[in-house]
Coordinates of N, CA and C in Angstrom, one line a residue:
Chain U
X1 N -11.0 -3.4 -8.4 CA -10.0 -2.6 -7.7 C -10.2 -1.1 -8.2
X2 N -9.7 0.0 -7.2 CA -9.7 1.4 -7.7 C -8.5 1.9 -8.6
X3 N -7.6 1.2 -8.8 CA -6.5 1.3 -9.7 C -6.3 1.4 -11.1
X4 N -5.3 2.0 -11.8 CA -5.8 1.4 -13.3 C -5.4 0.1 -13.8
X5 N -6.0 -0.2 -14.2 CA -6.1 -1.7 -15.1 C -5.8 -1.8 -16.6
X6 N -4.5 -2.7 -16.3 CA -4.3 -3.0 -18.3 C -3.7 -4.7 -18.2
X7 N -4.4 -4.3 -19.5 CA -4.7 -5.8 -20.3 C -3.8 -5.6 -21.6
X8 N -3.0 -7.1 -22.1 CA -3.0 -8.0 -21.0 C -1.8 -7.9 -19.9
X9 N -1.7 -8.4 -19.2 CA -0.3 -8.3 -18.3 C 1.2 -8.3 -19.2
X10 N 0.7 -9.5 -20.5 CA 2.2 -10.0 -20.7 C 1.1 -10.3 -22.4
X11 N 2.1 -10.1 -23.0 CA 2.2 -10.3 -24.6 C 3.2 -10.9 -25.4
X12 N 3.0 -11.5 -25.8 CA 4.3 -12.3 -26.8 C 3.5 -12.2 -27.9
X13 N 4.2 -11.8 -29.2 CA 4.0 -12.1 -30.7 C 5.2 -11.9 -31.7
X14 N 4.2 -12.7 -33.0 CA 5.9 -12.8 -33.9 C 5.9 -11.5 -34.7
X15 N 6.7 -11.2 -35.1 CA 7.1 -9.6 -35.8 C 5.9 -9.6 -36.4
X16 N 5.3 -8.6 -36.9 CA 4.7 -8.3 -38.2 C 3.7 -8.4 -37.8
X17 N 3.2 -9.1 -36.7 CA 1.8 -9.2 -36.4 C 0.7 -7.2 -35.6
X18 N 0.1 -7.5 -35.3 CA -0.6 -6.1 -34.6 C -0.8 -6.7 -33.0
X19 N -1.2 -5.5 -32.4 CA -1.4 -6.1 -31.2 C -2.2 -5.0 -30.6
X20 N -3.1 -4.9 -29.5 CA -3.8 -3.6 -29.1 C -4.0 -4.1 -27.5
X21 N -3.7 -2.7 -27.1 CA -3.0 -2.7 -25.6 C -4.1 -2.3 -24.6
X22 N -5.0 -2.5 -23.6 CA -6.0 -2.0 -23.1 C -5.9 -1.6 -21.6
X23 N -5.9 0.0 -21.4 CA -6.1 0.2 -20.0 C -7.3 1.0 -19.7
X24 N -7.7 0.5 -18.4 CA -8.9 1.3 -17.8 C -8.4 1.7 -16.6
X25 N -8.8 2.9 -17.0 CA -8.1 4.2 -15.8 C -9.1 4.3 -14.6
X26 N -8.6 5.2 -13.5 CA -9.4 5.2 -12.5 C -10.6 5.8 -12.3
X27 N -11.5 5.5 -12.0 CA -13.1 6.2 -12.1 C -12.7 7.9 -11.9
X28 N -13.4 8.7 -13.0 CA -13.7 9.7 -12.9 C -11.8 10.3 -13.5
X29 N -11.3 9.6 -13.5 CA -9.6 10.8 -13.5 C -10.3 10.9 -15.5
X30 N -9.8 11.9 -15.7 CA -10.2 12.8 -17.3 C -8.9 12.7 -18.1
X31 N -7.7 12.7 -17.3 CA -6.3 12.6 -18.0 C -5.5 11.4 -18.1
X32 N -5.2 10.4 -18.8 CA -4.8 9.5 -19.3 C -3.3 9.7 -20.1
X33 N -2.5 9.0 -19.9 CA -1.6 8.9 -20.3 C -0.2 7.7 -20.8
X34 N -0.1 7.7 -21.5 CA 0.6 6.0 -22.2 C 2.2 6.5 -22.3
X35 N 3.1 5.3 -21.6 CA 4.2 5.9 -21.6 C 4.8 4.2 -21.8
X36 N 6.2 4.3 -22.0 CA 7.0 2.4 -22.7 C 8.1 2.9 -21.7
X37 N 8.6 1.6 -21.7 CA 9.9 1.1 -20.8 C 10.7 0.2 -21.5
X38 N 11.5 0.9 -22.6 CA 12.4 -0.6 -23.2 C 13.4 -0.8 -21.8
X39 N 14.1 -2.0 -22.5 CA 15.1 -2.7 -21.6 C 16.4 -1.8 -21.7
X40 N 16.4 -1.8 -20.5 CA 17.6 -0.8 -19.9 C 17.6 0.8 -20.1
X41 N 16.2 1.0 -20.6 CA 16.3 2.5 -20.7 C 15.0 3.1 -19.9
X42 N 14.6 4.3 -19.9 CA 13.9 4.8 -18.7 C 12.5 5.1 -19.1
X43 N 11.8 5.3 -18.7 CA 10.4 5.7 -18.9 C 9.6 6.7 -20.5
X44 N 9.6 6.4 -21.1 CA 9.1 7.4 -22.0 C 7.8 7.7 -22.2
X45 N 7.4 9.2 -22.3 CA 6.3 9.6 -22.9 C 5.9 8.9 -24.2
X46 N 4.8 8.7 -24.2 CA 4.1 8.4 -26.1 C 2.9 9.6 -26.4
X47 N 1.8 9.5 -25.3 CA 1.2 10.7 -25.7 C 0.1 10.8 -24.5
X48 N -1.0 11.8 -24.7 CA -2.1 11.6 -23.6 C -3.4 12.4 -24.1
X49 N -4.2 12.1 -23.2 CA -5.5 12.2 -23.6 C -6.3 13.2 -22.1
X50 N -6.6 14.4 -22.7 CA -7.7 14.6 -21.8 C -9.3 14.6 -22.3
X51 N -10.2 13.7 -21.7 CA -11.0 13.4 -22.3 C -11.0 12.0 -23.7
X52 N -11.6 12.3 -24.7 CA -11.5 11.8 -25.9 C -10.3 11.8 -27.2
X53 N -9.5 13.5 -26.0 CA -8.7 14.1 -27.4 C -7.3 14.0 -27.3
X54 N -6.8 13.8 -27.8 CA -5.0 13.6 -27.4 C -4.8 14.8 -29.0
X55 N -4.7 15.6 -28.2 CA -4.0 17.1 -28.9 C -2.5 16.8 -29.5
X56 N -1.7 16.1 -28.9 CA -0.5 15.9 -29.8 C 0.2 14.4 -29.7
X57 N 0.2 13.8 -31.3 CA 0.5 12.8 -31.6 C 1.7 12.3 -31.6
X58 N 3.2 13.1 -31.4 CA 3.7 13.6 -31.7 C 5.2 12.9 -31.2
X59 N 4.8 12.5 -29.8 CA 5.8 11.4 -28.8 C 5.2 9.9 -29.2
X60 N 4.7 9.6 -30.1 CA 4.4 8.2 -30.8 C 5.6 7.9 -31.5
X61 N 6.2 6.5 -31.2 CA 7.4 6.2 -31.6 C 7.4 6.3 -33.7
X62 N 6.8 5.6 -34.1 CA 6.0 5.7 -35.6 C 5.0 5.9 -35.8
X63 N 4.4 5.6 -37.4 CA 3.1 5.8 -37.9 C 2.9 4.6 -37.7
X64 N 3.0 4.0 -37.2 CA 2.3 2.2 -36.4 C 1.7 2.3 -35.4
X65 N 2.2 3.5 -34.5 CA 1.3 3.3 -33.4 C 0.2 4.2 -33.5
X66 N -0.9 3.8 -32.9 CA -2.2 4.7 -33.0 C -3.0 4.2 -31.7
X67 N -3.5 5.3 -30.9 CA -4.0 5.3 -29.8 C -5.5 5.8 -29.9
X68 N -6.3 5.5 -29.0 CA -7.7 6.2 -29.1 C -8.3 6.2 -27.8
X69 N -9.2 7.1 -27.3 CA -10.0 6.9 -26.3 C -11.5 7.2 -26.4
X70 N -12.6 6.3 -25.3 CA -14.0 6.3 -26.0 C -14.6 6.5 -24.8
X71 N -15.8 7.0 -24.8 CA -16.2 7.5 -23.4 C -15.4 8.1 -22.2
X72 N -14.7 8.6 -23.1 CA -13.7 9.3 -21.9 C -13.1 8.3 -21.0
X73 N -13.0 7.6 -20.9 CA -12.7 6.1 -20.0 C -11.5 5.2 -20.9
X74 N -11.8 4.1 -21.3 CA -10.6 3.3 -21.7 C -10.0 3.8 -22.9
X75 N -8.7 2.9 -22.8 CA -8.1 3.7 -24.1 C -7.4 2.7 -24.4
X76 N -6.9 2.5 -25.7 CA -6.7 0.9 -26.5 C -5.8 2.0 -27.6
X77 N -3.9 1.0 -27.2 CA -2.7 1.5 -27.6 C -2.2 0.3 -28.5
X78 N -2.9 0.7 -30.1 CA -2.5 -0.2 -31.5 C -1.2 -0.2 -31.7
X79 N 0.0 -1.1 -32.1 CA 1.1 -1.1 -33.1 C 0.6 -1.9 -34.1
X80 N 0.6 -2.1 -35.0 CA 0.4 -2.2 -35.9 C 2.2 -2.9 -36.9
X81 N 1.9 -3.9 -37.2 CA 3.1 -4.6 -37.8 C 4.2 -4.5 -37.2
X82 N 4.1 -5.1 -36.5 CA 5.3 -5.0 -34.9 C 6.5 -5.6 -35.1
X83 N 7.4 -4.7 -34.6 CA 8.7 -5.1 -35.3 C 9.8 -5.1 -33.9
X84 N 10.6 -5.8 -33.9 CA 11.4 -6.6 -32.4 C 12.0 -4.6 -31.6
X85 N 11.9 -4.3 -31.8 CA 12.1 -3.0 -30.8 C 11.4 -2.2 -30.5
X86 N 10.0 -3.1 -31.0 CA 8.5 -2.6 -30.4 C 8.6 -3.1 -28.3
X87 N 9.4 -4.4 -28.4 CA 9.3 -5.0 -27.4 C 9.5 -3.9 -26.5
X88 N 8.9 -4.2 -24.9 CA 9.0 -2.9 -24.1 C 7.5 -3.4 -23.0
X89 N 7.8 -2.4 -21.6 CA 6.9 -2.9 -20.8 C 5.6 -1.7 -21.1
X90 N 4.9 -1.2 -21.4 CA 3.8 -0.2 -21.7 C 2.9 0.2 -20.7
X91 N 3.2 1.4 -20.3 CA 2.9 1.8 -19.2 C 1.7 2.6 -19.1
X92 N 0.0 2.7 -18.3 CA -0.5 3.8 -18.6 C -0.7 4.0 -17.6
X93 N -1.3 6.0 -17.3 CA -1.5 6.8 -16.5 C -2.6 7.5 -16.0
X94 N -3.2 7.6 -14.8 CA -4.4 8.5 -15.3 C -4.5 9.6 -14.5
X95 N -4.8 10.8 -14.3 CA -4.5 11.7 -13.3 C -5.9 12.5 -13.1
X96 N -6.5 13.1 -12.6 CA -7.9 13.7 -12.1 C -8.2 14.4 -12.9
X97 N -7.0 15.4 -13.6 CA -7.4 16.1 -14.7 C -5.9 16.5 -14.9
X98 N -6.0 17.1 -16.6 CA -4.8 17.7 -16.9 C -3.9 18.7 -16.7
X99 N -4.0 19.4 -15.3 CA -3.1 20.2 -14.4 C -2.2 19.1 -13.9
X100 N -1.3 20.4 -14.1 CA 0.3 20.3 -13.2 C 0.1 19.4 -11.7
X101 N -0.8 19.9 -11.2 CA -0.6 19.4 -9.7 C -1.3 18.1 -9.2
X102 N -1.9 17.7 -10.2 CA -1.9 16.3 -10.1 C -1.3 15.4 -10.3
X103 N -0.9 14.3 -9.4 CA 0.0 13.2 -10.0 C -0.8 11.9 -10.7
X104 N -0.1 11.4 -11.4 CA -0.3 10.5 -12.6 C -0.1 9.0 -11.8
X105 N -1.4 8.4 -11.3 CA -1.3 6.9 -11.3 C -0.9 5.9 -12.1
X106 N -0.5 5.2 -12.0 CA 0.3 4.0 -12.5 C -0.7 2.7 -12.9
X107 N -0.7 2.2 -14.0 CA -1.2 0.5 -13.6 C 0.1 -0.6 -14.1
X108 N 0.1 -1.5 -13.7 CA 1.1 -2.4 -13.6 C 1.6 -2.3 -14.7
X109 N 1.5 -2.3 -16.4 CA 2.0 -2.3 -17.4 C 1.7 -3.6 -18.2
X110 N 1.9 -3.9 -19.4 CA 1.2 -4.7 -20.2 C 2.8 -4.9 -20.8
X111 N 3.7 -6.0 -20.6 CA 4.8 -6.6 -20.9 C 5.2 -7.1 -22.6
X112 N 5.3 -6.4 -23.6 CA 5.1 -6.8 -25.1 C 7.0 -7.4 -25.3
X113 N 6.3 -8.9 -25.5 CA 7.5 -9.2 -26.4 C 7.9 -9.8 -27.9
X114 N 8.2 -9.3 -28.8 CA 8.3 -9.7 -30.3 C 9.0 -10.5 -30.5
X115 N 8.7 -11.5 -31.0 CA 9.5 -12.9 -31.3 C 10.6 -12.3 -32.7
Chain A
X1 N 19.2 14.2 -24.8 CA 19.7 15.5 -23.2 C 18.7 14.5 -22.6
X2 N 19.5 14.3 -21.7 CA 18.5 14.1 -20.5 C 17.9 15.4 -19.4
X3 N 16.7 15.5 -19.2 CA 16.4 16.4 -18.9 C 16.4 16.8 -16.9
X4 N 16.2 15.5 -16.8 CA 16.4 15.0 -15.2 C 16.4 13.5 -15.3
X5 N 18.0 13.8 -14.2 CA 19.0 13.0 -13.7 C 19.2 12.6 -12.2
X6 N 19.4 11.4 -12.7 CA 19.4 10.8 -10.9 C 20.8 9.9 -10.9
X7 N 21.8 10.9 -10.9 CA 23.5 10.5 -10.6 C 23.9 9.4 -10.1
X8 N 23.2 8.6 -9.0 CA 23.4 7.5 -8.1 C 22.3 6.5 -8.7
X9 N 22.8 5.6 -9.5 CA 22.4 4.5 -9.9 C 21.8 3.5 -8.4
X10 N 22.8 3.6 -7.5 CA 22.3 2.9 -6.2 C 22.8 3.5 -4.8
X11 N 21.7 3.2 -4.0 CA 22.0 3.5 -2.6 C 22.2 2.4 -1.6
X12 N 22.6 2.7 -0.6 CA 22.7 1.2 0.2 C 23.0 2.2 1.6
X13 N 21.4 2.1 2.8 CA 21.3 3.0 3.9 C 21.0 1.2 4.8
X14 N 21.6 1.9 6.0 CA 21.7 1.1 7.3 C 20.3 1.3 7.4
X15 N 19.0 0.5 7.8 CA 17.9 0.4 8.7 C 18.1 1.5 10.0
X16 N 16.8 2.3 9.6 CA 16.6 3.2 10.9 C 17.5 4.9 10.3
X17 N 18.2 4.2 9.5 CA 19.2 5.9 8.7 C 18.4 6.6 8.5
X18 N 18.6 7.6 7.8 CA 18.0 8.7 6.7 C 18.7 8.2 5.4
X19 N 17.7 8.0 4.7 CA 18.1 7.6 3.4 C 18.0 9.2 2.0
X20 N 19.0 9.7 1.4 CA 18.3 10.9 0.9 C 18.9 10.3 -1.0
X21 N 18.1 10.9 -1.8 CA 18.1 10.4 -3.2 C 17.6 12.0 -3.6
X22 N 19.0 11.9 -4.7 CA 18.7 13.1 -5.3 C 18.3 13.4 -6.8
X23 N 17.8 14.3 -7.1 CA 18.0 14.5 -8.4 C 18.0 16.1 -9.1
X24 N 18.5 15.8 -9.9 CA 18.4 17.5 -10.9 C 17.6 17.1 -12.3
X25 N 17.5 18.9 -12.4 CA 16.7 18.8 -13.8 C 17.4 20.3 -14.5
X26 N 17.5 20.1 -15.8 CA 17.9 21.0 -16.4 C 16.4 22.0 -17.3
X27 N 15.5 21.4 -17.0 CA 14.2 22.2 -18.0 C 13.7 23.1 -17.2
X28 N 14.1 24.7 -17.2 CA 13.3 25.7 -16.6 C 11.7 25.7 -16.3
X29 N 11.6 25.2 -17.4 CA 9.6 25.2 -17.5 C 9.3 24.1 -16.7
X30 N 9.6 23.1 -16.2 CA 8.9 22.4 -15.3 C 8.2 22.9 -13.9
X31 N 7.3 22.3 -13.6 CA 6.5 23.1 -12.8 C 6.2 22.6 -11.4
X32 N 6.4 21.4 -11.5 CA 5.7 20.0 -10.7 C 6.9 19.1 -10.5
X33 N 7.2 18.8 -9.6 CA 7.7 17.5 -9.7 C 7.5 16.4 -8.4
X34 N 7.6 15.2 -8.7 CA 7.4 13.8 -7.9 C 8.6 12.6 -8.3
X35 N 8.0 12.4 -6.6 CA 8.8 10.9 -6.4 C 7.7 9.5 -6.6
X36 N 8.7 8.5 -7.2 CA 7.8 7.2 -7.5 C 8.8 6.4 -6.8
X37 N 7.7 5.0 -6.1 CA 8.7 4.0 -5.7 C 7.9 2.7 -7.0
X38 N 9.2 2.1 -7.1 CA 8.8 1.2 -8.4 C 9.3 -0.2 -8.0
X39 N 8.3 -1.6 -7.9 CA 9.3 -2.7 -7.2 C 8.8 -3.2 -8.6
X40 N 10.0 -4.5 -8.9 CA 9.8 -5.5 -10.2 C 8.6 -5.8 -10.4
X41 N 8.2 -5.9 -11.4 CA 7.1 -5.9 -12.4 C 5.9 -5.5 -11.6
X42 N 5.9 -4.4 -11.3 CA 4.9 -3.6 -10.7 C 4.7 -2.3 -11.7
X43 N 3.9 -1.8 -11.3 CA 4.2 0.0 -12.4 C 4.4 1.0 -10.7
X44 N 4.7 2.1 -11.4 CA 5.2 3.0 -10.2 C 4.6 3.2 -9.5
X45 N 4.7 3.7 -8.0 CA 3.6 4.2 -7.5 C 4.1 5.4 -6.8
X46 N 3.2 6.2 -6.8 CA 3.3 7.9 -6.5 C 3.4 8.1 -4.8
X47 N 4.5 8.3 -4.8 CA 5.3 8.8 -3.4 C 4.2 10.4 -2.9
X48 N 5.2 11.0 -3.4 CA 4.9 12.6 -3.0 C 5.6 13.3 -4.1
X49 N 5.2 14.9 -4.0 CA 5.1 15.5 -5.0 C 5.1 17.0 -4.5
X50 N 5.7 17.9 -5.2 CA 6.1 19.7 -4.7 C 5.7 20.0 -6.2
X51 N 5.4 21.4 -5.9 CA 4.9 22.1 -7.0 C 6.4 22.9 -6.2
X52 N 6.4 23.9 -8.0 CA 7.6 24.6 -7.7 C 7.2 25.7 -7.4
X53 N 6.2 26.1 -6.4 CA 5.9 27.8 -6.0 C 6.6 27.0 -4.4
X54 N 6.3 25.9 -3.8 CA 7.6 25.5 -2.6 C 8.7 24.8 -2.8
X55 N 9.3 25.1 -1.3 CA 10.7 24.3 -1.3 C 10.4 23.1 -0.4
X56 N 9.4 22.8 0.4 CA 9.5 21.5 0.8 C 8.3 21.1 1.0
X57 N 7.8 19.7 1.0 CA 6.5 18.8 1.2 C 7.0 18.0 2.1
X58 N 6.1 17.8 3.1 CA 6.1 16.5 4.2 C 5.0 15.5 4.3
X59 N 5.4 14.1 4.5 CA 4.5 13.1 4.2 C 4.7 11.8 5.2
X60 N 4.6 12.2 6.4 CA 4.8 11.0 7.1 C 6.8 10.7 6.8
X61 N 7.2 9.8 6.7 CA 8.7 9.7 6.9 C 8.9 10.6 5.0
X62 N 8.3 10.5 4.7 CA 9.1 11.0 3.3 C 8.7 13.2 3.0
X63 N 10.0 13.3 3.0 CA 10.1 14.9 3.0 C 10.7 15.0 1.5
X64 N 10.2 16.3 0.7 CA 10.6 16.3 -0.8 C 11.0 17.6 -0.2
X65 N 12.4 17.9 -0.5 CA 12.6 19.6 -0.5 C 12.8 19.9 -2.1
X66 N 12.9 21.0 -2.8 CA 12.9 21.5 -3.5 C 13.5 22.7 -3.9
X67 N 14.9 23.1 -5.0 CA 16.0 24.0 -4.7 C 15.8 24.5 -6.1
X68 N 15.3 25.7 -6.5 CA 14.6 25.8 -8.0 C 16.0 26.9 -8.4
X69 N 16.4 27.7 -7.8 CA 18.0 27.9 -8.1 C 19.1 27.2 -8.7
X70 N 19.2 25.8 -8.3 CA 20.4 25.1 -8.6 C 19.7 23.7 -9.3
X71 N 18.2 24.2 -9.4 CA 17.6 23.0 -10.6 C 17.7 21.8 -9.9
X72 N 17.4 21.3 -8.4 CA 17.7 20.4 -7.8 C 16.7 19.9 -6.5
X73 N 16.1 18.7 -6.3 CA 15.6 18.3 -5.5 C 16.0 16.6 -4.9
X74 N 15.6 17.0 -3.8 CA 15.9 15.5 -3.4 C 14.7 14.5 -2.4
X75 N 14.7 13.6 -2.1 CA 13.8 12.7 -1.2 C 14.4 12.2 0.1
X76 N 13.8 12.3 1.3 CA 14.6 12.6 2.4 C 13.9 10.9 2.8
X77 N 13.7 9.8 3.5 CA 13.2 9.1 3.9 C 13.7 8.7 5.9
X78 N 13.0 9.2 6.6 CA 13.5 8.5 8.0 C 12.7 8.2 8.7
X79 N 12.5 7.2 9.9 CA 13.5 6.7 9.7 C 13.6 5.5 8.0
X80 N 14.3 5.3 7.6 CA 14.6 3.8 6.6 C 13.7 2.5 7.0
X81 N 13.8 2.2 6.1 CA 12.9 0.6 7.0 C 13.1 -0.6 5.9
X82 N 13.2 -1.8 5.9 CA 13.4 -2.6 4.5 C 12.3 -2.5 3.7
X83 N 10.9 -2.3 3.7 CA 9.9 -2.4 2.9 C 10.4 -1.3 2.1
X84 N 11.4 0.3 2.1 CA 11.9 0.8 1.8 C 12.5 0.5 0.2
X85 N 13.3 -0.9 -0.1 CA 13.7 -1.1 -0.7 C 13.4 -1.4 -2.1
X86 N 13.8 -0.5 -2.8 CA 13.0 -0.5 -4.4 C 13.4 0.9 -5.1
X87 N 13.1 1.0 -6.2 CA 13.9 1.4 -7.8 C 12.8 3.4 -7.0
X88 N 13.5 4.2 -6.9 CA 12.7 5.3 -6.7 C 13.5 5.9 -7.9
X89 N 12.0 6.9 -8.6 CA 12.2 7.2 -10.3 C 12.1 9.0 -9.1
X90 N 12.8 9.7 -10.0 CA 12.4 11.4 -9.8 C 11.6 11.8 -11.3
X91 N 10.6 12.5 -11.2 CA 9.8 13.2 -12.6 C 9.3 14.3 -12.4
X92 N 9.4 14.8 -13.8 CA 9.0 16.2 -13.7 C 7.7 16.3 -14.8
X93 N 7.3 17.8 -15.0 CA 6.0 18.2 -15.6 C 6.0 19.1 -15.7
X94 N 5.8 20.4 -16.9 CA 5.7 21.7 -17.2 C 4.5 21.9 -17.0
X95 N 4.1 23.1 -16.8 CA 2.6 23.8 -16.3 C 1.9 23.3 -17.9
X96 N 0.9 22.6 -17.4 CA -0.4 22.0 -18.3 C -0.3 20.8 -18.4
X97 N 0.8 20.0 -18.2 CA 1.2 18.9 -18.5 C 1.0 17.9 -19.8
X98 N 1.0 18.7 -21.0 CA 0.8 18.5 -22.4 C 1.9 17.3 -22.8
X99 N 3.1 17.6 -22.1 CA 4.0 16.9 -22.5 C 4.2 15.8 -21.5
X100 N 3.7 15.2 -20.9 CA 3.7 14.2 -19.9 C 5.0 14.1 -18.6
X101 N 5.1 12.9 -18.1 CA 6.2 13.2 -17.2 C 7.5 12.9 -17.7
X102 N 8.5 13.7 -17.7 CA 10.0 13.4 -17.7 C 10.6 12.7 -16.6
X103 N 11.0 11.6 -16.9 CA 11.6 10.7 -15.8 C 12.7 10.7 -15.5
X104 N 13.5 10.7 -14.1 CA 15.3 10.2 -14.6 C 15.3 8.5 -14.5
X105 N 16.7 8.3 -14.3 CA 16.8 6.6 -14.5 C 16.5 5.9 -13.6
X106 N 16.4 6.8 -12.4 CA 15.8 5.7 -11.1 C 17.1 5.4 -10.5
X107 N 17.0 5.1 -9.0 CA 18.1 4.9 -8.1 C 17.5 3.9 -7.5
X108 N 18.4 3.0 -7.4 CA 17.8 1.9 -6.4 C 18.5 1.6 -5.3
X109 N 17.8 1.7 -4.1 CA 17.9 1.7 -3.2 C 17.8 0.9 -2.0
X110 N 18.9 0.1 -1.5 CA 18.5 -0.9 -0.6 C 19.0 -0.5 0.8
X111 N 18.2 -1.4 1.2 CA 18.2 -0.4 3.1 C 18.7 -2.2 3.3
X112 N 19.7 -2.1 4.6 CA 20.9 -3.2 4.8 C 19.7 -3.1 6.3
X113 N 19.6 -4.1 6.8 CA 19.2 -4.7 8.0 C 20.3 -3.9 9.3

């Protein structure tokens, strides 16, 4: 499909464990972006990447989460010792480039829940 | 603070209405903003979208006007139609979009037969 793609759909694990979140954006878009959906609350920023480089770390909930991107293309969103209010739907983005006037595609989201 | 707000948690338009959903923002520096329609366990999908050098975008039934005086835009839909029905998010974006999209809480909106 021409959409973005994240893996896996749906996650379950027990606290404390790690987990790494994988979306592939849409051919050629350069701006990437990862955003969470806890329950009952609205959309949040975590961070973004143009290219390889995500300039500010800064909307990452803790020092557990760590993000990366490789070939300018996928990008794989670590927590690291996951604790129950990690749970949340995780959202990524990719948009043609990092101007204002592009809008930001969606992929279905990758559903994390902590036992 | 929420930065933009979408006051009407839900809407409920007669088939064939004009369905309109509003929202405000209080962040001057925003530059860009869009409509998303969002159905259960789907991710959003990108309606339409104004830059704030205009006041209105047209898209087939969906019209965004945009009121940068009173910090306020809204989504016009006509006519309505049931495939219509689903969680529409309002978002914004400051010039460079470093800081990603600001979202409000979403209105959901069901179109009655």
């Amino acid at each position: 499909g021409a959409g973005v793609s994240q893996s896996p759909s749906n996650k379950v694990t027990e606290k404390g464990k790690d987990v790494e979140l994988r979306c592939d954006p849409i051919s050629g878009h350069t701006a990437l972006y990862w955003y969470r959906q806890s329950l009952g609350q609205g959309l949040e920023f975590l961070i973004y990447f143009q290219g390889n480089s995500a300039p500010d770390k800064s909307g990452l909930p803790s020092d557990r989460f760590s993000a990366e991107r490789t070939g300018g293309s996928v990008s794989t969103l670590t927590i690291q010792r996951t604790q129950q209010e990690d749970s949340a739907v995780y959202l990524c983005a990719s948009s043609l480039r990092q101007t204002t006037n592009q809008p930001q595609h969606f992929g279905d989201g990758t559903r994390l829940s902590i036992l | 603070d929420q930065q933009v707000k979408q006051n009407s948690p839900s809407l409920s338009v007669q088939e064939g209405r004009i369905s309109i959903l509003n929202c405000d923002y209080t962040n001057s520096m925003f530059d860009y903003f869009l409509w998303y329609k969002k159905y259960p366990a789907e991710g959003p999908t990108f309606l339409i979208s104004i830059s704030s050098i205009k006041d209105k975008n047209e898209d087939g039934r969906f019209t965004v006007f945009l009121n940068k005086s009173a910090k306020h835009l809204s989504l016009h839909i006509v006519p309505s139609q049931p495939g219509d029905s689903a969680v529409y998010f309002c978002a914004a974006i400051g010039l460079g979009g470093a800081d990603g999209l600001t979202f409000g809480k979403g209105t959901h909106l069901i179109i009655q037969p």
